[in-house]
Short mmCIF file of C-alpha atoms (C1' of nucleotides) in Angstrom, two decimals:
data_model
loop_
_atom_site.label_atom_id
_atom_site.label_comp_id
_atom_site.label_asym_id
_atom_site.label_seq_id
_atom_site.Cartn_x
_atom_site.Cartn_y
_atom_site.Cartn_z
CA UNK M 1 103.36 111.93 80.45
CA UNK M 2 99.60 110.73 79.69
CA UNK M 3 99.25 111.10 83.37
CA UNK M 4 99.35 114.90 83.78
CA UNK M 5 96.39 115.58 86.25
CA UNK M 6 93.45 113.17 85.13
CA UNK M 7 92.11 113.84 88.19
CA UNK M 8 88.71 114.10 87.51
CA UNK M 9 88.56 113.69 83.90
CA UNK M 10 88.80 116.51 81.97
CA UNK M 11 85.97 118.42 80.66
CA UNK M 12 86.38 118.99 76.68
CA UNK M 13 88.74 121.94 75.42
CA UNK M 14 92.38 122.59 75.20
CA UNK M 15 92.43 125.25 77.18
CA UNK M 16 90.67 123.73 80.40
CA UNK M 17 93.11 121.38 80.74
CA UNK M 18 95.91 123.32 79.98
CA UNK M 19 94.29 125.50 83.09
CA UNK M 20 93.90 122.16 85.46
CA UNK M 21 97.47 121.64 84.70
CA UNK M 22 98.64 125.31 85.08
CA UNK M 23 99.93 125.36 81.69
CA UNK M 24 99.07 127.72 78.86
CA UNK M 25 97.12 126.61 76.32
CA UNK M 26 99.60 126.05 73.52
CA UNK M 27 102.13 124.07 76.51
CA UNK M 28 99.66 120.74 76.00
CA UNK M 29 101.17 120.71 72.31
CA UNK M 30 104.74 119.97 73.87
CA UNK M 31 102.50 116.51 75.19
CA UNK M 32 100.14 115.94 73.23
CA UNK M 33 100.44 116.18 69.29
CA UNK M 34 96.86 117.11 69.02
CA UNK M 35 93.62 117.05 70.73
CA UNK M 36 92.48 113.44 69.23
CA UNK M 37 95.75 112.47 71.01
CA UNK M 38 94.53 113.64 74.31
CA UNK M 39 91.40 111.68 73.61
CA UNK M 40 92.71 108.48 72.98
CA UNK M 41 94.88 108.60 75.88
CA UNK M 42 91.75 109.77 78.52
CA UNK M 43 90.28 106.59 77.05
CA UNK M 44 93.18 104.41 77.75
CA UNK M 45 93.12 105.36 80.93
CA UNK M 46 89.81 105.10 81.69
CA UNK M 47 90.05 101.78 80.19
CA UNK M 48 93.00 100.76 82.72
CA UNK M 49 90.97 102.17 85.32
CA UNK M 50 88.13 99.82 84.59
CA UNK M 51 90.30 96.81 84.58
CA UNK M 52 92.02 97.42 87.22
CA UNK M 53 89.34 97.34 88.82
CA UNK M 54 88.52 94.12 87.86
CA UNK M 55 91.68 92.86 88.39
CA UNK M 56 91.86 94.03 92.38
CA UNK M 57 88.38 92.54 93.08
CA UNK M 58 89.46 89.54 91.58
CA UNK M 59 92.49 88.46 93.86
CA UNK M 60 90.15 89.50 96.88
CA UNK M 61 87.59 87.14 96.29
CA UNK M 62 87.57 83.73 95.25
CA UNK M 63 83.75 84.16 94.99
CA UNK M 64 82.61 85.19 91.61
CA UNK M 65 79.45 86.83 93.43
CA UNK M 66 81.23 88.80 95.75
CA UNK M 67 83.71 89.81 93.11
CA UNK M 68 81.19 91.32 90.99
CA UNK M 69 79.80 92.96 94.04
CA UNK M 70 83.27 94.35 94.29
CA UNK M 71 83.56 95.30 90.63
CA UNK M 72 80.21 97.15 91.16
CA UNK M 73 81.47 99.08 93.94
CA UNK M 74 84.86 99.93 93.02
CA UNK M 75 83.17 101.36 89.27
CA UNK M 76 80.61 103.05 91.86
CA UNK M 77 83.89 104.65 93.57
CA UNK M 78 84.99 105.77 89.95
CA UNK M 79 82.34 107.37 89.19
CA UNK M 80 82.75 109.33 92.28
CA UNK M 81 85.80 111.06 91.59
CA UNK M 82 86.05 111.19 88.09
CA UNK M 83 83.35 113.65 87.05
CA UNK M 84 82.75 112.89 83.50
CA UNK M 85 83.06 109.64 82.07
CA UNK M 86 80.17 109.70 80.45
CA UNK M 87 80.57 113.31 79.18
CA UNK M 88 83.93 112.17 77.67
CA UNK M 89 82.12 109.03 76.17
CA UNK M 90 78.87 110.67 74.55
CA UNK M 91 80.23 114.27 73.34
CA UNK M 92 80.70 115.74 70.78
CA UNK M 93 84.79 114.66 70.00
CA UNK M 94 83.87 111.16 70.52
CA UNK M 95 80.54 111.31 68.13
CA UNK M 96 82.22 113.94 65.81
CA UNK M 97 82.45 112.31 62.39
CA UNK M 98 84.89 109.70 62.33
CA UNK M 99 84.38 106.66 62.85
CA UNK M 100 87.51 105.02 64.77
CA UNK M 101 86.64 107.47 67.93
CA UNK M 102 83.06 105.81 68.49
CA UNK M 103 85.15 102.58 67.31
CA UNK M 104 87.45 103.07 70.18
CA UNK M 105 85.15 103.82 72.75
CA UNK M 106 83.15 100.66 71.66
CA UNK M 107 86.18 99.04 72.22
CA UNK M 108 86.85 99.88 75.91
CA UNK M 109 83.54 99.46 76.60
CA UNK M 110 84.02 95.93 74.79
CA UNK M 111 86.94 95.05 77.03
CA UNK M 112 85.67 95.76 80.12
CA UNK M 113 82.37 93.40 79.96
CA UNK M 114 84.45 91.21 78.29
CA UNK M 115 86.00 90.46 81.74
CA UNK M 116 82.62 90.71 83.25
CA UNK M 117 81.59 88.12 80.88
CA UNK M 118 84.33 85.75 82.36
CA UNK M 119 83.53 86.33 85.80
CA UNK M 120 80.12 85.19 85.46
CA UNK M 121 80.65 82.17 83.24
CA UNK M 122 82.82 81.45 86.37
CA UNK M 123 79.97 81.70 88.41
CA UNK M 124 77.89 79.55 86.79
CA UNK M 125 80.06 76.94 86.32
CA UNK M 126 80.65 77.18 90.26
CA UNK M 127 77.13 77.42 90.54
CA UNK M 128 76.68 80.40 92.38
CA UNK M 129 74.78 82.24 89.21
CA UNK M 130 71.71 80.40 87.49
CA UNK M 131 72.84 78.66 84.47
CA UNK M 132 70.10 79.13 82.64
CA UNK M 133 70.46 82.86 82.11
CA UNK M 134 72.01 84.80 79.45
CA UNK M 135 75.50 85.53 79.92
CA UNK M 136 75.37 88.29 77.94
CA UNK M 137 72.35 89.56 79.54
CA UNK M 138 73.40 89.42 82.86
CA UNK M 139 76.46 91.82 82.00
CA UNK M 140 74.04 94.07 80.73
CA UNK M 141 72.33 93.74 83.75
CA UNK M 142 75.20 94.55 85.71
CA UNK M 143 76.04 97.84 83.81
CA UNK M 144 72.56 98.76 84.14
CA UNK M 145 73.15 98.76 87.84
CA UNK M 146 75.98 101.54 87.20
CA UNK M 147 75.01 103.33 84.37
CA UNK M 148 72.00 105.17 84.89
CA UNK M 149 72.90 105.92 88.04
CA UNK M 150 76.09 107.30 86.86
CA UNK M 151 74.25 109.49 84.78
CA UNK M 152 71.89 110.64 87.66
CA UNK M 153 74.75 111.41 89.92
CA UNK M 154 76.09 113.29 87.35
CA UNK M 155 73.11 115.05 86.41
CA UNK M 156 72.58 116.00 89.99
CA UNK M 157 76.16 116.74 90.31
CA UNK M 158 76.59 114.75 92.97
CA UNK M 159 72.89 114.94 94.60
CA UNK M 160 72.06 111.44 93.96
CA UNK M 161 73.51 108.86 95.95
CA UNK M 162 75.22 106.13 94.14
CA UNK M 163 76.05 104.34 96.43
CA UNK M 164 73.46 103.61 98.57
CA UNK M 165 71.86 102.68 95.42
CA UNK M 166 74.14 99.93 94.05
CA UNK M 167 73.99 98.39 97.55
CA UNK M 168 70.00 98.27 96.63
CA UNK M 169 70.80 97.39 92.87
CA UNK M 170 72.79 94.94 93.85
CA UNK M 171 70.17 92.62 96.06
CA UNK M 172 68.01 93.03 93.35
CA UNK M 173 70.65 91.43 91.04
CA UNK M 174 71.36 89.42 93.42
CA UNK M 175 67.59 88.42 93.63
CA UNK M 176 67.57 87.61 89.66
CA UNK M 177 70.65 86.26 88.93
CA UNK M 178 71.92 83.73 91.47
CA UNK M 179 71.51 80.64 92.11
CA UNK M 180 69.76 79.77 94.88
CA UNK M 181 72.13 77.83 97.34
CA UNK M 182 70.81 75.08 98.94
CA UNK M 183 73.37 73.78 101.59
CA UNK M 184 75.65 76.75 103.34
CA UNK M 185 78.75 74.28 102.98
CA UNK M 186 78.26 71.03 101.05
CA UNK F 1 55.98 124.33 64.49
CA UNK F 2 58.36 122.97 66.89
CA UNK F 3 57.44 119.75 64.96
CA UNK F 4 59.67 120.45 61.80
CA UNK F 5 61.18 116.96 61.38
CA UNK F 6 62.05 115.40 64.50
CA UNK F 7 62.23 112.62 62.65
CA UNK F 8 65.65 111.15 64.17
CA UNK F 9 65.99 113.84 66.34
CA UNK F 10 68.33 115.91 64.91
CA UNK F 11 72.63 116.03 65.88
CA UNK F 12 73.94 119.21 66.97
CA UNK F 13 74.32 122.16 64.98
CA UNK F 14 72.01 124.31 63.40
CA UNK F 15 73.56 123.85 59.62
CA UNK F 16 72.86 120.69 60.19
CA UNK F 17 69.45 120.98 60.89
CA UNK F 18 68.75 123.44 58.58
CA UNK F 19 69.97 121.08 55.89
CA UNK F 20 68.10 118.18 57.11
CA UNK F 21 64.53 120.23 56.44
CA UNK F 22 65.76 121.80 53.42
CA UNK F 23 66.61 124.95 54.40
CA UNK F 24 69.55 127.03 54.72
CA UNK F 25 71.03 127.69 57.74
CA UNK F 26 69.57 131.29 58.89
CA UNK F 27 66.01 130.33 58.11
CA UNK F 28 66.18 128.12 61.04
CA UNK F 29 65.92 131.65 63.19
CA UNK F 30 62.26 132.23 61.24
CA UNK F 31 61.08 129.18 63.93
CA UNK F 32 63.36 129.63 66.70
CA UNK F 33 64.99 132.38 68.30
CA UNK F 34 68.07 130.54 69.16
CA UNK F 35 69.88 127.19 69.47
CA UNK F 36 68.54 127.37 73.16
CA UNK F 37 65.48 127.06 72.01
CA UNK F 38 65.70 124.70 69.52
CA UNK F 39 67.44 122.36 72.17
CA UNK F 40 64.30 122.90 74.66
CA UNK F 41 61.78 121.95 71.95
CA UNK F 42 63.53 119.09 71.25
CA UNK F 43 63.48 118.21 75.16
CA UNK F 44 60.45 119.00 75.28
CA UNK F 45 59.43 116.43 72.36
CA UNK F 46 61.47 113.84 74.42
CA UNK F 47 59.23 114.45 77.37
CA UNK F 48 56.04 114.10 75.37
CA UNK F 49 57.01 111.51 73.70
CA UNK F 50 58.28 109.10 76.70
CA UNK F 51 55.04 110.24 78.87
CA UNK F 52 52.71 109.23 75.78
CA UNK F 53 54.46 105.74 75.90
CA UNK F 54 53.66 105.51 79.44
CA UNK F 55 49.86 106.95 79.11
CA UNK F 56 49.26 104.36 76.03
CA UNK F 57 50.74 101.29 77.78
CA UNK F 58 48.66 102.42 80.99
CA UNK F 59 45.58 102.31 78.20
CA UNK F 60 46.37 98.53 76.51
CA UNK F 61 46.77 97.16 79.81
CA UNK F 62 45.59 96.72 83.45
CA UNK F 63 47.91 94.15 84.96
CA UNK F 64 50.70 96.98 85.95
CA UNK F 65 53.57 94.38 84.93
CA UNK F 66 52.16 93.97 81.61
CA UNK F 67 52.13 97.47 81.18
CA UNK F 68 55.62 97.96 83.01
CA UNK F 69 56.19 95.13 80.01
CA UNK F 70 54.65 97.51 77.39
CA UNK F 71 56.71 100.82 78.53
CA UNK F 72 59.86 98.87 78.34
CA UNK F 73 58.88 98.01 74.50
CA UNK F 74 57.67 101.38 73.41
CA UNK F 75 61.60 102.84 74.66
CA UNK F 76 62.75 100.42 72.81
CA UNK F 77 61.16 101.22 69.91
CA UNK F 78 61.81 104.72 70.86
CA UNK F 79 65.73 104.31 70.76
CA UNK F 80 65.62 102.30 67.41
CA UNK F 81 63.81 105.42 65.74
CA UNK F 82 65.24 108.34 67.38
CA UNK F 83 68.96 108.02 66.36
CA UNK F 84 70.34 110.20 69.06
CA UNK F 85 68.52 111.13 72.19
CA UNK F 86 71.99 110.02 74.83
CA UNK F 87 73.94 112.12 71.99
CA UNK F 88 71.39 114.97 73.04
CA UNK F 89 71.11 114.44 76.70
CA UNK F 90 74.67 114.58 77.23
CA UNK F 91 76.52 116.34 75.05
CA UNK F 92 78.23 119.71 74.88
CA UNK F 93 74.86 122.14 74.50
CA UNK F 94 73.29 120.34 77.75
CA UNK F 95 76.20 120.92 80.41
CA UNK F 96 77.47 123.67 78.40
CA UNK F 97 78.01 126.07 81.57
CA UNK F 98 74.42 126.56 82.35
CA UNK F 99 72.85 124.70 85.35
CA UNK F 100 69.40 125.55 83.74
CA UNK F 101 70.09 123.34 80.97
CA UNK F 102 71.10 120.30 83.34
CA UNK F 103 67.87 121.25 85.24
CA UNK F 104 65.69 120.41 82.00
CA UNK F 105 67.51 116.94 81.16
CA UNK F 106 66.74 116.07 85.25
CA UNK F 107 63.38 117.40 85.11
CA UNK F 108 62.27 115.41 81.91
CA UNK F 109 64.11 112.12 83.56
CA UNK F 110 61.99 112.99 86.56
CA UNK F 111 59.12 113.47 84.88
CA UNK F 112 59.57 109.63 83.44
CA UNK F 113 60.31 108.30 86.37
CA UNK F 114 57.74 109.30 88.57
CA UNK F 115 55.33 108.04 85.87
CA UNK F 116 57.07 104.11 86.42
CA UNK F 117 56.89 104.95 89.72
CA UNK F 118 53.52 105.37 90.07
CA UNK F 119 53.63 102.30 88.08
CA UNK F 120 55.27 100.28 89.96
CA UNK F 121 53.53 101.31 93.58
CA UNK F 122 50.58 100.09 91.58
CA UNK F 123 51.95 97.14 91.57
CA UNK F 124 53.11 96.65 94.69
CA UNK F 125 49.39 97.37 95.81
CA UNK F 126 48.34 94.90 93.62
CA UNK F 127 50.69 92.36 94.74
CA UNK F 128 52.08 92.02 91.67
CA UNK F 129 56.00 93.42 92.68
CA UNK F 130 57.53 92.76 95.82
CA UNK F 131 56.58 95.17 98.97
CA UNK F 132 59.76 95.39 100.24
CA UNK F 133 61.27 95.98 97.41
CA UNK F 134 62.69 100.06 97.38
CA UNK F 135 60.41 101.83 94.38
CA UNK F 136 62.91 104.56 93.44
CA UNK F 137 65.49 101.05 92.85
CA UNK F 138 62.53 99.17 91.00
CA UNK F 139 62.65 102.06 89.06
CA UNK F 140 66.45 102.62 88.01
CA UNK F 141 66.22 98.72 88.02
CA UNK F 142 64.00 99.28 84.66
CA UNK F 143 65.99 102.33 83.77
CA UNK F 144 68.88 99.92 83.50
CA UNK F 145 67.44 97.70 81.16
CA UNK F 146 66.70 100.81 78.52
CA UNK F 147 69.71 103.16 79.22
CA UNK F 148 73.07 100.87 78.20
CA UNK F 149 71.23 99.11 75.62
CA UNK F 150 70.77 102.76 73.99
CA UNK F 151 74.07 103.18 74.59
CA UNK F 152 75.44 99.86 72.99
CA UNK F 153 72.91 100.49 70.55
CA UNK F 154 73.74 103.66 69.10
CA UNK F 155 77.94 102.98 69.91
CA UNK F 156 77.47 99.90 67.52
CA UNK F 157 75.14 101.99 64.88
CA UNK F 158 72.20 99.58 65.51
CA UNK F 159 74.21 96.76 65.31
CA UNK F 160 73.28 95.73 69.22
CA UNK F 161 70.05 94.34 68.83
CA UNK F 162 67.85 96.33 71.73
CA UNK F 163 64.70 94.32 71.30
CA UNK F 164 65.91 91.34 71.91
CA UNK F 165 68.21 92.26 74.83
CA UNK F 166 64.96 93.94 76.29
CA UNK F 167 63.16 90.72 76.29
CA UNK F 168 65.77 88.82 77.94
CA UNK F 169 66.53 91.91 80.45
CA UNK F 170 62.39 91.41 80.82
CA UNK F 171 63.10 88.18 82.07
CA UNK F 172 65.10 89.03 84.79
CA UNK F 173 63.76 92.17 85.94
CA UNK F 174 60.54 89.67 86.40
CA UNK F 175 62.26 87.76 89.06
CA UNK F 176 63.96 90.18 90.70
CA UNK F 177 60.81 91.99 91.35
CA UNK F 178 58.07 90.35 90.36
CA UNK F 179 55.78 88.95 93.74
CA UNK F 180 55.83 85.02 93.41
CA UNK F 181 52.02 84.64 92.89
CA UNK F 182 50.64 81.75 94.24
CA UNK F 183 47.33 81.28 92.65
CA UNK F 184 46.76 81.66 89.08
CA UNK F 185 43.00 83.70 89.76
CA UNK F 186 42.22 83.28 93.49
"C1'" DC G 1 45.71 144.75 41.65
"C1'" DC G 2 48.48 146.20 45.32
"C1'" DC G 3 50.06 146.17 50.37
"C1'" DG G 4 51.84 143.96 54.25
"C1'" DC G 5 52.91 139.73 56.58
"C1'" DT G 6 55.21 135.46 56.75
"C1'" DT G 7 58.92 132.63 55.24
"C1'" DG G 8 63.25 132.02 52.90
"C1'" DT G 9 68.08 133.58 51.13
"C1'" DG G 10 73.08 135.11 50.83
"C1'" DA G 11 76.44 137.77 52.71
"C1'" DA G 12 78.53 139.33 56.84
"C1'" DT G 13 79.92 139.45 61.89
"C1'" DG G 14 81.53 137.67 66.18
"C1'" DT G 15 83.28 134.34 69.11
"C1'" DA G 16 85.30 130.12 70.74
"C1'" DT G 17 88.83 127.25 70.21
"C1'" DA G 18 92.21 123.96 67.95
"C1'" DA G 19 96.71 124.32 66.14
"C1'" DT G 20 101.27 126.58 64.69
"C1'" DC G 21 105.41 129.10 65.29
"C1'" DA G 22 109.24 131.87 66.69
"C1'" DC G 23 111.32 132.70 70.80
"C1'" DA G 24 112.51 132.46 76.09
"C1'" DA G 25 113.62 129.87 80.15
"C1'" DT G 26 115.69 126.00 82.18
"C1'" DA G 27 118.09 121.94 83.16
"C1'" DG G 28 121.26 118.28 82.74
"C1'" DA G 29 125.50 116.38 80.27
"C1'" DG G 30 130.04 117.26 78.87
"C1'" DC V 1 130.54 126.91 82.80
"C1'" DT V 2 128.59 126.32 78.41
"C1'" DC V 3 125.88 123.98 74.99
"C1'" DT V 4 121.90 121.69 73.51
"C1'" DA V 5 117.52 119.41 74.19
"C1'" DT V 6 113.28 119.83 76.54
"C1'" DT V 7 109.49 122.47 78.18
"C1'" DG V 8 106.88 126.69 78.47
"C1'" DT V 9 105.05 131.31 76.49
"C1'" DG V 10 102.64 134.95 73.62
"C1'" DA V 11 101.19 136.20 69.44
"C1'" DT V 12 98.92 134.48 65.46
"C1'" DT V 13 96.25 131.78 62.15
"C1'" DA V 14 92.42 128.93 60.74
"C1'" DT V 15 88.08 127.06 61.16
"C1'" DA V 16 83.58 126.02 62.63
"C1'" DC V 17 79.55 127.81 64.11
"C1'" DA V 18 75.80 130.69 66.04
"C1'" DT V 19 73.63 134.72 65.03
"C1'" DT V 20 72.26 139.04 62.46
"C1'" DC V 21 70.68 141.75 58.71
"C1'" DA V 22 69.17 143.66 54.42
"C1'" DC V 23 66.64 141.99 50.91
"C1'" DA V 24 63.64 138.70 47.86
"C1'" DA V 25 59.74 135.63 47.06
"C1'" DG V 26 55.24 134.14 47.87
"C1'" DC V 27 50.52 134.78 49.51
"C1'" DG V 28 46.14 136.59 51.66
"C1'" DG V 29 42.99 140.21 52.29
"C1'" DG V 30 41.23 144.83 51.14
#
DNA sequence: CCCGCTTGTGAATGTATAATCACAATAGAG
DNA sequence: CTCTATTGTGATTATACATTCACAAGCGGG
């Protein structure tokens, strides 16, 4: 039953949700033991989300660049619907004291470049990204394409258009990170 | 005296604050009338802060890479001080109900990045970035470098190390953007 | 030396919201 | 059709926090 309505992504509290689901408040309790529960589960999804993602670009390219292209614009789609990742992954809940929250969300965030990671070491041993960059760096890169401009979009509630950016981003990425290819078909 | 310890830039929560300057809680309302304002100030010290960066890098340097270069470093060094400005920009208090709020956080980001985009137009002028390169991209581009890195940062407790990540991002963002230059002084 | 202003304190109030509980509706198995 | 387990409800409690207020302490100027 963690997939009640995630449509969007809950904003914080109870007794939103219990609203978006047309529950009353005290209902969630027959779903959720407690409000940490909810939590964890919103990050499991979003974690699915995010590798699934992965996952579908992967067995439509065989290119590692154009896979990451499709990573970047399936997370841009994300974005797009669900309103607040990043309010779910800054406030207060996951930040609040303990530890293991911040730990989990490190975690997702973890397993997600983690399978960035692998598509560019792919690259580069196809040659299609320049070996002599960072691996590391370049997934940094990559969520640098998404991130801020999440954030923007989000701050603008929508104004700012995320996608036409991460087409942009992503020549510039392009532009840094691969390898320039010298014959169209060996 | 909106300068009472910034140092760290306080969490939420005006007990909290209060304790960190050695007061108790209620003597917080002898400086501000309300959290509102306290959470303005604050924004406000953000702002000053990131446009001094930019003014003093525009100061050490002329080449507008270099001082592209130097802005980069003084976030940096920003983040690694301040423990929590993404824990202020997003959380709770800023999208608390209240577009005005929102407003602030996307006028101070505005504010930045009109500075780098002066910045980088310079450059372009100068021959230094690529013409046909889109600013407002340039810009995020650098934006990108700075805003995960925070986050990692501050999700790993200053285990992520920023600087280092920022030189290597440096790298990149060079060759995505940087104009090939073909004489060293013509 | 005393008066008034600024700055700090402790107790008290109000509100939002997470969580609990006793009870009602409902549904599916026997 | 009835019994029991699941799901929903309303009232209630508990807690955390912002905010207020009446009062105390310190300090400068007349």
């Amino acid at each position: 039953m963690s997939l009640v309505a995630n449509q969007g992504l809950r904003r914080l509290s109870v007794a939103a949700l219990a609203r978006r689901v047309g529950l009353v408040p005290s209902g969630i309790y027959r779903h959720f033991r407690s409000k940490e529960e909810i939590l964890t589960a919103v990050l499991d999804r979003i974690q699915e989300r995010l590798l699934a993602n992965v996952q579908a670009a992967r067995e439509e390219h065989d290119d590692p660049l154009d896979c990451l292209r499709d990573v970047l614009m399936r997370h841009v789609r994300f974005i797009r619907e669900g309103r607040a990742i990043p309010r779910l992954i800054f406030s207060d809940d996951v930040h609040a004291g303990r530890p293991d929250r911040r730990q989990r969300v490190l975690a997702v965030l973890r397993r997600y470049t983690d399978e960035l990671d692998a598509l560019v070491r792919v690259g580069q041993r196809q040659g299609r990204i320049r070996k002599e960059l960072d691996v590391q760096t370049v997934v940094m890169a990559f969520l640098g394409m998404v991130v801020p401009a999440g954030i923007l979009w989000h701050l603008t509630e929508g104004g700012f258009d995320v996608t036409r950016h991460a087409q942009r981003a992503w020549k510039m990425f392009c532009a840094a990170v691969a390898e320039p290819q010298e014959s169209i078909t060996p």
